[in-house]
Amino acid sequence: MGKMGSTAPKNESSTRIRGIYHDVLYDPEGRILEDRGWCSNTILDGCRLLLAGFMRNETAGGITGLAVGQGDPAWDTAGTPAPNPATTTGLVSRYNPIIPFSALEVVYLDQNDQIVTGPSMRLQMTATLVPGYPAPTAPLSSYALREFGLLAVLNGSEMMINNIRHPVLHKEEASTLIRVIRLYF
């Protein structure tokens, strides 16, 4: 039996797992209040654990939902720190309940980001944060969003696989936020 090397092959694919997201905030009449364009997000080590678990036939539940949160208000003045892929396992200030997977619109995309029917190496999830979600804390009329994360389950344990911390976005109680997340594998 040949000796197994401990280093990765030199011709590894240049493709890496990555994610982007796009937020559009609408007023009650459907007018755009804010469009932040496409931004990068952070793939966490939890995603790599989940993929390895699938490959080893572990009991994996896949993506279970999208969590949103207020983050840390100090980020508004000190700057928003990027999540550390190796150590970030949850949101700083998570709102409950999460948006369950069943409420997300999930589609596969081709290399041109067009919807396709079969499995592909691109996945798009669209979450609609409806009026009243997340609920503002009284006496406020808006909820300060600064973070979100995709959650998954592996062997019965919840883990976060994707995370973004962003400048504060004040979602008024009557407004709607459409958040589109794309993962490229």
Short mmCIF file of C-alpha atoms in Angstrom, two decimals:
data_model
loop_
_atom_site.label_atom_id
_atom_site.label_comp_id
_atom_site.label_asym_id
_atom_site.label_seq_id
_atom_site.Cartn_x
_atom_site.Cartn_y
_atom_site.Cartn_z
CA MET A 1 0.00 0.00 0.00
CA GLY A 2 1.38 3.42 -0.98
CA LYS A 3 2.19 6.16 1.48
CA MET A 4 -0.47 8.88 1.74
CA GLY A 5 0.86 12.43 1.50
CA SER A 6 -0.08 14.99 4.12
CA THR A 7 -0.12 17.99 1.82
CA ALA A 8 -2.81 19.08 -0.62
CA PRO A 9 -2.22 18.65 -4.35
CA LYS A 10 -0.65 21.66 -6.02
CA ASN A 11 -3.37 21.80 -8.71
CA GLU A 12 -6.33 22.47 -6.39
CA SER A 13 -9.33 24.15 -7.96
CA SER A 14 -9.29 27.92 -7.68
CA THR A 15 -13.00 27.84 -6.87
CA ARG A 16 -13.77 28.41 -3.23
CA ILE A 17 -17.02 28.39 -1.33
CA ARG A 18 -18.29 31.94 -1.16
CA GLY A 19 -21.47 33.87 -0.55
CA ILE A 20 -23.10 37.16 -1.44
CA TYR A 21 -26.31 38.85 -0.38
CA HIS A 22 -28.58 41.67 -1.52
CA ASP A 23 -31.00 43.62 0.70
CA VAL A 24 -33.88 45.75 -0.58
CA LEU A 25 -36.12 47.55 1.93
CA TYR A 26 -39.66 48.53 0.84
CA ASP A 27 -42.23 50.87 2.39
CA PRO A 28 -45.85 49.72 2.89
CA GLU A 29 -46.75 50.96 -0.63
CA GLY A 30 -44.00 48.86 -2.23
CA ARG A 31 -41.60 51.74 -2.92
CA ILE A 32 -37.90 51.09 -2.45
CA LEU A 33 -36.57 52.82 0.65
CA GLU A 34 -33.07 51.37 0.45
CA ASP A 35 -31.16 49.09 -1.92
CA ARG A 36 -27.71 48.12 -0.72
CA GLY A 37 -26.66 46.18 -3.81
CA TRP A 38 -24.72 42.90 -3.73
CA CYS A 39 -22.24 42.43 -0.86
CA SER A 40 -19.99 39.57 0.24
CA ASN A 41 -20.78 37.49 3.27
CA THR A 42 -18.71 35.01 5.26
CA ILE A 43 -18.80 31.24 4.88
CA LEU A 44 -18.16 29.77 8.32
CA ASP A 45 -16.35 26.57 9.24
CA GLY A 46 -19.80 25.20 10.13
CA CYS A 47 -20.54 25.03 6.40
CA ARG A 48 -17.45 22.94 5.78
CA LEU A 49 -18.40 20.64 8.68
CA LEU A 50 -21.90 20.25 7.24
CA LEU A 51 -20.53 19.37 3.78
CA ALA A 52 -18.09 16.87 5.28
CA GLY A 53 -20.97 15.36 7.27
CA PHE A 54 -23.03 14.93 4.09
CA MET A 55 -20.09 13.24 2.37
CA ARG A 56 -19.62 10.83 5.29
CA ASN A 57 -23.38 10.07 5.46
CA GLU A 58 -23.77 11.62 8.89
CA THR A 59 -27.28 12.56 9.95
CA ALA A 60 -27.51 15.99 8.38
CA GLY A 61 -30.60 18.12 8.19
CA GLY A 62 -29.21 20.79 5.90
CA ILE A 63 -30.27 24.43 6.12
CA THR A 64 -33.01 24.96 8.69
CA GLY A 65 -33.54 28.70 8.43
CA LEU A 66 -32.29 32.25 8.55
CA ALA A 67 -31.60 34.04 11.82
CA VAL A 68 -31.46 37.83 12.03
CA GLY A 69 -30.21 40.01 14.84
CA GLN A 70 -29.34 43.42 16.19
CA GLY A 71 -25.63 42.74 16.54
CA ASP A 72 -23.77 45.18 18.71
CA PRO A 73 -24.90 48.84 18.66
CA ALA A 74 -21.25 49.83 19.23
CA TRP A 75 -20.58 48.74 15.62
CA ASP A 76 -22.42 51.89 14.48
CA THR A 77 -19.53 54.06 15.67
CA ALA A 78 -16.58 51.67 16.07
CA GLY A 79 -17.11 49.90 12.73
CA THR A 80 -18.59 46.52 12.00
CA PRO A 81 -16.09 43.69 12.55
CA ALA A 82 -16.05 40.86 10.03
CA PRO A 83 -17.06 37.49 11.47
CA ASN A 84 -14.21 35.04 12.03
CA PRO A 85 -14.99 31.90 9.96
CA ALA A 86 -13.27 29.62 12.48
CA THR A 87 -14.75 30.97 15.70
CA THR A 88 -18.13 32.51 14.82
CA THR A 89 -20.85 30.04 15.77
CA GLY A 90 -23.85 32.29 16.42
CA LEU A 91 -25.22 35.79 16.20
CA VAL A 92 -24.26 38.41 18.78
CA SER A 93 -27.90 39.37 19.45
CA ARG A 94 -30.30 36.93 17.75
CA TYR A 95 -34.01 37.58 17.25
CA ASN A 96 -36.40 34.68 17.79
CA PRO A 97 -38.14 33.06 16.05
CA ILE A 98 -35.92 32.45 13.02
CA ILE A 99 -37.29 32.42 9.48
CA PRO A 100 -37.74 28.67 8.86
CA PHE A 101 -36.44 26.96 5.71
CA SER A 102 -40.04 26.37 4.60
CA ALA A 103 -40.55 30.16 4.41
CA LEU A 104 -37.48 30.70 2.22
CA GLU A 105 -37.67 30.56 -1.56
CA VAL A 106 -34.75 28.28 -2.46
CA VAL A 107 -33.60 27.67 -6.05
CA TYR A 108 -30.57 26.35 -7.92
CA LEU A 109 -28.74 28.71 -10.27
CA ASP A 110 -26.61 28.06 -13.34
CA GLN A 111 -23.24 29.71 -14.08
CA ASN A 112 -25.09 32.85 -15.26
CA ASP A 113 -27.18 33.01 -12.06
CA GLN A 114 -30.32 31.88 -13.90
CA ILE A 115 -32.74 29.49 -12.17
CA VAL A 116 -32.38 25.82 -13.13
CA THR A 117 -34.37 22.77 -12.05
CA GLY A 118 -31.67 20.33 -10.97
CA PRO A 119 -28.90 20.48 -8.44
CA SER A 120 -26.10 22.86 -9.32
CA MET A 121 -23.10 24.42 -7.59
CA ARG A 122 -25.05 27.63 -6.89
CA LEU A 123 -27.89 28.02 -4.43
CA GLN A 124 -30.09 31.09 -3.94
CA MET A 125 -32.32 31.71 -0.93
CA THR A 126 -34.79 34.58 -0.75
CA ALA A 127 -36.18 35.62 2.62
CA THR A 128 -39.04 38.07 2.99
CA LEU A 129 -39.02 39.86 6.32
CA VAL A 130 -42.68 40.84 6.39
CA PRO A 131 -44.19 43.81 8.25
CA GLY A 132 -43.88 43.20 11.99
CA TYR A 133 -40.89 40.84 11.63
CA PRO A 134 -38.72 41.30 13.50
CA ALA A 135 -40.94 43.03 16.02
CA PRO A 136 -39.57 46.33 17.34
CA THR A 137 -38.95 46.54 21.08
CA ALA A 138 -41.37 49.03 22.66
CA PRO A 139 -41.38 52.02 22.49
CA LEU A 140 -39.44 51.84 19.20
CA SER A 141 -41.17 51.60 15.81
CA SER A 142 -38.21 49.96 14.04
CA TYR A 143 -35.84 47.05 14.54
CA ALA A 144 -32.11 47.69 14.08
CA LEU A 145 -30.72 44.87 11.91
CA ARG A 146 -26.92 44.44 11.88
CA GLU A 147 -26.39 40.71 11.34
CA PHE A 148 -27.83 37.51 9.92
CA GLY A 149 -26.85 33.88 9.57
CA LEU A 150 -27.94 30.72 7.82
CA LEU A 151 -28.53 27.86 10.24
CA ALA A 152 -28.22 24.13 9.63
CA VAL A 153 -28.39 20.89 11.60
CA LEU A 154 -25.78 18.13 11.73
CA ASN A 155 -26.29 15.10 14.00
CA GLY A 156 -29.06 16.94 15.83
CA SER A 157 -26.93 20.01 16.63
CA GLU A 158 -27.65 23.47 15.25
CA MET A 159 -24.76 25.29 13.61
CA MET A 160 -24.36 28.51 11.69
CA ILE A 161 -22.90 28.06 8.22
CA ASN A 162 -22.97 31.57 6.78
CA ASN A 163 -22.83 34.94 8.50
CA ILE A 164 -22.80 38.63 7.70
CA ARG A 165 -22.44 41.67 9.88
CA HIS A 166 -23.47 44.85 8.12
CA PRO A 167 -24.08 48.53 8.80
CA VAL A 168 -27.31 49.08 10.69
CA LEU A 169 -30.52 48.85 8.69
CA HIS A 170 -33.59 50.20 10.50
CA LYS A 171 -36.59 48.11 9.48
CA GLU A 172 -39.77 49.95 10.38
CA GLU A 173 -42.62 47.80 11.67
CA ALA A 174 -44.69 48.39 8.49
CA SER A 175 -41.81 47.87 6.02
CA THR A 176 -40.73 44.72 4.14
CA LEU A 177 -37.16 43.60 3.63
CA ILE A 178 -36.28 41.23 0.80
CA ARG A 179 -32.95 39.52 1.48
CA VAL A 180 -31.44 37.37 -1.28
CA ILE A 181 -28.51 35.13 -0.35
CA ARG A 182 -26.40 33.25 -2.89
CA LEU A 183 -23.94 30.49 -2.06
CA TYR A 184 -21.36 29.38 -4.64
CA PHE A 185 -19.78 25.95 -4.16
#
